[in-house]
PDB file of C-alpha atoms in Angstrom:
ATOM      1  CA  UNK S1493       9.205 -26.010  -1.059  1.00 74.00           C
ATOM      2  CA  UNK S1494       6.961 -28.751  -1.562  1.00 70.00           C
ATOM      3  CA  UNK S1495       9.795 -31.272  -2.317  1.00 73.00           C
ATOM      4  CA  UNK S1496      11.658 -30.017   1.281  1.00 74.00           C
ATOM      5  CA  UNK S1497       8.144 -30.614   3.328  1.00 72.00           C
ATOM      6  CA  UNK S1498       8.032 -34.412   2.197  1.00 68.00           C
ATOM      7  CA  UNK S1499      11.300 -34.802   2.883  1.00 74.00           C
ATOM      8  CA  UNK S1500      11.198 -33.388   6.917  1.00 74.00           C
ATOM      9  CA  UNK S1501       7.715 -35.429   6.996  1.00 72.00           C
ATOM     10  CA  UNK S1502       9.748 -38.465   5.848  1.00 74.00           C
ATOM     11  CA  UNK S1503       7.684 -41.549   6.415  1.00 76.00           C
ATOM     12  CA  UNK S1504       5.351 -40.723   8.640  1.00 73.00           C
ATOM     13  CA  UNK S1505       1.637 -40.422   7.829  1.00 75.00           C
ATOM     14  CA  UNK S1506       0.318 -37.490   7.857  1.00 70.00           C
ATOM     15  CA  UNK S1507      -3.347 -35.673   6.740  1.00 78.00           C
ATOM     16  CA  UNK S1508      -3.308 -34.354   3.523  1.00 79.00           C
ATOM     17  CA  UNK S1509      -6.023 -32.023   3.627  1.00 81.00           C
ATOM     18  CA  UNK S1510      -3.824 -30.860   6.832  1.00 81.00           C
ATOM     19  CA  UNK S1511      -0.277 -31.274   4.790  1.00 79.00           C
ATOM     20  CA  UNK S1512      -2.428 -28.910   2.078  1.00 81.00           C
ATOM     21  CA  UNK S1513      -2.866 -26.255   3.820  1.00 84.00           C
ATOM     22  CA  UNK S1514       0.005 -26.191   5.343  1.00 83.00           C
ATOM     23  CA  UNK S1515       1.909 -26.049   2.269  1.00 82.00           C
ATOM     24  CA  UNK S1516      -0.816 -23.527   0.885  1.00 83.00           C
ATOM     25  CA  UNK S1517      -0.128 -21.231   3.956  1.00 87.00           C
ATOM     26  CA  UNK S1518       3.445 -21.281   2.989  1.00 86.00           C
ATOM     27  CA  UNK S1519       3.072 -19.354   0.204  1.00 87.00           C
ATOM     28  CA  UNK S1520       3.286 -15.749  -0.998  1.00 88.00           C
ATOM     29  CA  UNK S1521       0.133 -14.015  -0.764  1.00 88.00           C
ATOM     30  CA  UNK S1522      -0.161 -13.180  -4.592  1.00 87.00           C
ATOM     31  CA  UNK S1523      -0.106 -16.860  -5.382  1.00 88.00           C
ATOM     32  CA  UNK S1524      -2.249 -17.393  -3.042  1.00 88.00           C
ATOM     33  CA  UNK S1525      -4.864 -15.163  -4.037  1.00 90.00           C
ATOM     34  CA  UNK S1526      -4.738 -16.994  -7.591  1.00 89.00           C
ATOM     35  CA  UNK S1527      -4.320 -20.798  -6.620  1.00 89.00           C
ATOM     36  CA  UNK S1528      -7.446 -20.468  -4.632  1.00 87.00           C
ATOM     37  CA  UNK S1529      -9.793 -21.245  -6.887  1.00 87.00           C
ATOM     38  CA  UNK S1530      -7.516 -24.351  -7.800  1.00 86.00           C
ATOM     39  CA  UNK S1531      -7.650 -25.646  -4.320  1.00 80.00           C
ATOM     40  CA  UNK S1532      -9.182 -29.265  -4.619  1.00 84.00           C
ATOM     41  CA  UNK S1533      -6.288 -29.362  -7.754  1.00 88.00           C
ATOM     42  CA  UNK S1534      -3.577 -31.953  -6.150  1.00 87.00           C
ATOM     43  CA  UNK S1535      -0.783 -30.320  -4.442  1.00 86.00           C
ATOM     44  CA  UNK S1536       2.040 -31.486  -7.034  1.00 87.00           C
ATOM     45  CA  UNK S1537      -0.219 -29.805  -9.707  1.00 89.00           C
ATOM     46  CA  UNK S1538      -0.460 -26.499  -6.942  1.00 86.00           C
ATOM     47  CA  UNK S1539       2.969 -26.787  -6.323  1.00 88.00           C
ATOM     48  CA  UNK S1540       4.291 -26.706 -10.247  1.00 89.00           C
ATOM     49  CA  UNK S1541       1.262 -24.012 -10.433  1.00 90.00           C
ATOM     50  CA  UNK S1542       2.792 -21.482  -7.576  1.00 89.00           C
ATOM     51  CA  UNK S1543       6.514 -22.391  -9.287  1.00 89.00           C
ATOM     52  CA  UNK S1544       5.382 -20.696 -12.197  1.00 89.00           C
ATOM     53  CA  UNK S1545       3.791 -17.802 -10.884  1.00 89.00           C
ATOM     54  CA  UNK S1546       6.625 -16.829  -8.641  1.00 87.00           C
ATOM     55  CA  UNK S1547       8.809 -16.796 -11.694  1.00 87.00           C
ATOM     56  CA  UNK S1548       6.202 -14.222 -13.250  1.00 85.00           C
ATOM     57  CA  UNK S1549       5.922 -12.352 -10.625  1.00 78.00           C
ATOM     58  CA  UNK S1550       9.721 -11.846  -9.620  1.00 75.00           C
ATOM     59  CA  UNK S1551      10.236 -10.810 -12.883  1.00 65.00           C
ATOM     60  CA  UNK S1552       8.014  -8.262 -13.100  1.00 58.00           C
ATOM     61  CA  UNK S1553       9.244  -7.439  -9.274  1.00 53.00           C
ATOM     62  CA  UNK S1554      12.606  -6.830 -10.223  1.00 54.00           C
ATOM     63  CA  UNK S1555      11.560  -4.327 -12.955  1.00 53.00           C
ATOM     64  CA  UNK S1556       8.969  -2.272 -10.596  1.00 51.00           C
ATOM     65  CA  UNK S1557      11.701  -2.036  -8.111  1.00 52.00           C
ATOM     66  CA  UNK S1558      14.538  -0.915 -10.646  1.00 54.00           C
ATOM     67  CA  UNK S1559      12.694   2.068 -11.423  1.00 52.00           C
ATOM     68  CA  UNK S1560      11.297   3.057  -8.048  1.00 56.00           C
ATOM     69  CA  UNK S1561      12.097   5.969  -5.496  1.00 55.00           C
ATOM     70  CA  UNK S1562      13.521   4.743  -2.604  1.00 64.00           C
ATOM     71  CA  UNK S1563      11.122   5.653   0.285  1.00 66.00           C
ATOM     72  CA  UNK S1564      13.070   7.569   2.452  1.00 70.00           C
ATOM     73  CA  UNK S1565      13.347  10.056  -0.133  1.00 69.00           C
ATOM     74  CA  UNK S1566       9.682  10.098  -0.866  1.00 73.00           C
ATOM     75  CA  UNK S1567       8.978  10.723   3.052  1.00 78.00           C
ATOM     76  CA  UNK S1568      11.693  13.813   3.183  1.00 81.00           C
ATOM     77  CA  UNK S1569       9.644  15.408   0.267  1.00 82.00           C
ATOM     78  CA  UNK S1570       6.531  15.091   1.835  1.00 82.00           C
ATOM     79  CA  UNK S1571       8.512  16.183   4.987  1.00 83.00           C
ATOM     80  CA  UNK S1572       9.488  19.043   3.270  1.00 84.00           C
ATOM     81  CA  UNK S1573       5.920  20.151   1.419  1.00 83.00           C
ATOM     82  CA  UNK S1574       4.158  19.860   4.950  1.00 82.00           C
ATOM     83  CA  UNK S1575       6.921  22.455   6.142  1.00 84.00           C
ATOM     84  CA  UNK S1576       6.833  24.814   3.511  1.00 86.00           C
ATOM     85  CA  UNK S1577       2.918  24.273   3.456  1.00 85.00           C
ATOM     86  CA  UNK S1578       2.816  25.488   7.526  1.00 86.00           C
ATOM     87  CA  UNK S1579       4.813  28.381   7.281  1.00 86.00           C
ATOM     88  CA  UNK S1580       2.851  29.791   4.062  1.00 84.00           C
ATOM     89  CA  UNK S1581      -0.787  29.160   6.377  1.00 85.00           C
ATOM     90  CA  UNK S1582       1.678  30.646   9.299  1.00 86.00           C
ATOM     91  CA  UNK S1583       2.493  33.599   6.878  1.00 86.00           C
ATOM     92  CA  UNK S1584      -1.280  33.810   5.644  1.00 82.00           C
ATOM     93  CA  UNK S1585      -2.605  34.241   9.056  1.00 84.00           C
ATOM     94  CA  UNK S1586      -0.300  37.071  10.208  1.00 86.00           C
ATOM     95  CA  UNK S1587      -1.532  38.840   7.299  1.00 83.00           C
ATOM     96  CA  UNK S1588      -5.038  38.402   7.374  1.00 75.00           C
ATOM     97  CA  UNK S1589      -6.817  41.867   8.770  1.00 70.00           C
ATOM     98  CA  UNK S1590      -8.268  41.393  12.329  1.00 65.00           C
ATOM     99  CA  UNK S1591     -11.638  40.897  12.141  1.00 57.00           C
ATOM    100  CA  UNK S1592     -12.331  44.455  14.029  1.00 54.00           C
ATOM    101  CA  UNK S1593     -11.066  46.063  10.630  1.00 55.00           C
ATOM    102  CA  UNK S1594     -12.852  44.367   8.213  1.00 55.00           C
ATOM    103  CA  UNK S1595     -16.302  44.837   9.369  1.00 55.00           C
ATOM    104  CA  UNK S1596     -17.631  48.011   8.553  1.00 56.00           C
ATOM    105  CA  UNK S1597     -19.745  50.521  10.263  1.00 57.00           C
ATOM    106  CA  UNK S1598     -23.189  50.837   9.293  1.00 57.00           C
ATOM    107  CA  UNK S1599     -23.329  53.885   6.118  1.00 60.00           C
ATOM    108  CA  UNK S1600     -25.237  56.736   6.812  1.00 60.00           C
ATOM    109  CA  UNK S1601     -27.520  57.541   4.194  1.00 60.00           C
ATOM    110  CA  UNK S1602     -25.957  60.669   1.626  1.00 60.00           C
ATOM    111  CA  UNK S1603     -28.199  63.537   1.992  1.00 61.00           C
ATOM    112  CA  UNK S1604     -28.992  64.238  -1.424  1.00 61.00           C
ATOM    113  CA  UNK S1605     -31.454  61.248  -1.322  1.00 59.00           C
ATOM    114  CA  UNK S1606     -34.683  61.919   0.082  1.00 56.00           C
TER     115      UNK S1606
END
Protein backbone atom coordinates (compact mmCIF):
# COMPACT_ATOMS: atom_id res chain seq x y z
CA UNK A 1 0.00 0.00 0.00
CA UNK A 2 2.68 2.21 0.86
CA UNK A 3 4.64 1.53 -2.40
CA UNK A 4 1.08 2.41 -4.54
CA UNK A 5 0.67 5.93 -2.45
CA UNK A 6 4.24 7.16 -3.65
CA UNK A 7 3.62 6.15 -6.80
CA UNK A 8 -0.06 8.26 -7.34
CA UNK A 9 1.89 11.14 -5.30
CA UNK A 10 4.60 10.87 -7.99
CA UNK A 11 6.80 13.90 -7.75
CA UNK A 12 5.06 16.20 -6.10
CA UNK A 13 5.89 17.40 -2.58
CA UNK A 14 3.89 16.59 -0.20
CA UNK A 15 3.80 16.76 4.04
CA UNK A 16 4.93 13.85 5.57
CA UNK A 17 3.52 14.12 8.85
CA UNK A 18 0.24 14.60 6.51
CA UNK A 19 1.39 11.59 3.95
CA UNK A 20 1.73 9.61 7.63
CA UNK A 21 -1.32 9.67 8.62
CA UNK A 22 -2.77 9.22 5.75
CA UNK A 23 -1.13 6.05 5.14
CA UNK A 24 -1.70 5.20 8.97
CA UNK A 25 -5.51 5.78 8.44
CA UNK A 26 -5.35 3.31 5.69
CA UNK A 27 -4.89 0.60 7.70
CA UNK A 28 -6.80 -2.19 9.45
CA UNK A 29 -7.79 -1.30 12.80
CA UNK A 30 -5.85 -4.22 14.59
CA UNK A 31 -2.62 -2.90 13.19
CA UNK A 32 -3.46 0.08 14.05
CA UNK A 33 -4.08 -0.40 17.54
CA UNK A 34 -0.41 -1.98 17.73
CA UNK A 35 1.71 0.43 15.42
CA UNK A 36 0.60 3.23 17.60
CA UNK A 37 2.99 3.28 19.95
CA UNK A 38 5.57 3.08 16.95
CA UNK A 39 4.26 6.21 15.43
CA UNK A 40 7.35 8.65 15.25
CA UNK A 41 9.07 5.06 13.72
CA UNK A 42 9.55 6.10 9.81
CA UNK A 43 6.83 5.00 7.63
CA UNK A 44 8.99 2.37 5.52
CA UNK A 45 9.83 0.83 8.99
CA UNK A 46 5.59 1.16 9.78
CA UNK A 47 4.92 -0.03 6.56
CA UNK A 48 7.25 -3.45 6.68
CA UNK A 49 5.81 -3.40 10.47
CA UNK A 50 1.84 -3.52 9.40
CA UNK A 51 3.11 -6.14 6.38
CA UNK A 52 3.93 -8.43 8.96
CA UNK A 53 1.15 -8.20 11.16
CA UNK A 54 -1.45 -8.61 8.50
CA UNK A 55 0.23 -11.85 7.60
CA UNK A 56 -0.29 -12.90 11.40
CA UNK A 57 -3.36 -11.91 11.65
CA UNK A 58 -4.93 -13.43 8.34
CA UNK A 59 -3.62 -16.47 9.36
CA UNK A 60 -5.05 -16.79 12.41
CA UNK A 61 -8.35 -15.21 10.55
CA UNK A 62 -8.65 -17.90 8.26
CA UNK A 63 -8.56 -20.52 11.07
CA UNK A 64 -11.27 -18.63 13.44
CA UNK A 65 -13.46 -18.44 10.46
CA UNK A 66 -13.03 -22.21 9.32
CA UNK A 67 -14.46 -23.33 12.42
CA UNK A 68 -17.22 -20.80 13.00
CA UNK A 69 -21.16 -20.95 12.80
CA UNK A 70 -22.36 -19.06 10.17
CA UNK A 71 -24.59 -16.31 11.71
CA UNK A 72 -27.71 -16.80 10.23
CA UNK A 73 -27.89 -20.00 11.87
CA UNK A 74 -26.92 -18.65 15.22
CA UNK A 75 -29.86 -15.91 14.88
CA UNK A 76 -32.62 -18.80 13.88
CA UNK A 77 -31.59 -20.57 17.21
CA UNK A 78 -31.95 -17.74 19.22
CA UNK A 79 -35.11 -17.14 17.05
CA UNK A 80 -36.23 -20.29 18.00
CA UNK A 81 -35.33 -20.31 22.07
CA UNK A 82 -37.19 -16.82 22.35
CA UNK A 83 -40.29 -18.75 20.77
CA UNK A 84 -40.29 -21.73 22.68
CA UNK A 85 -39.30 -19.48 25.77
CA UNK A 86 -42.86 -17.25 25.14
CA UNK A 87 -45.12 -19.93 24.78
CA UNK A 88 -43.77 -21.86 28.04
CA UNK A 89 -44.31 -18.08 30.14
CA UNK A 90 -47.68 -18.10 27.80
CA UNK A 91 -48.39 -21.70 29.13
CA UNK A 92 -47.20 -20.72 32.80
CA UNK A 93 -49.58 -17.91 33.06
CA UNK A 94 -52.76 -19.75 31.98
CA UNK A 95 -51.98 -22.03 34.69
CA UNK A 96 -51.21 -19.96 37.45
CA UNK A 97 -54.44 -19.87 40.03
CA UNK A 98 -56.22 -16.43 39.96
CA UNK A 99 -55.26 -14.58 42.66
CA UNK A 100 -59.03 -14.75 44.21
CA UNK A 101 -58.17 -18.56 44.88
CA UNK A 102 -55.07 -18.44 46.40
CA UNK A 103 -55.69 -16.12 49.17
CA UNK A 104 -57.32 -17.63 51.92
CA UNK A 105 -60.00 -16.65 54.28
CA UNK A 106 -59.11 -15.72 57.63
CA UNK A 107 -59.26 -19.40 60.05
CA UNK A 108 -61.56 -19.40 62.69
CA UNK A 109 -60.11 -20.45 65.77
CA UNK A 110 -60.96 -24.62 66.60
CA UNK A 111 -63.00 -24.69 69.63
CA UNK A 112 -61.16 -27.00 71.65
CA UNK A 113 -58.67 -24.13 72.41
CA UNK A 114 -59.63 -21.85 75.00
Amino acid sequence: MLTRMREVIGQRTFDEGLFRQLFFSKLPQQVQAVLVTFNNNPVDELASSADRILEITRTRDNQVYSITEKPQATENEVTKLCNALSRFLDLKERHRPDDSRRRSTSRRRSSSRP
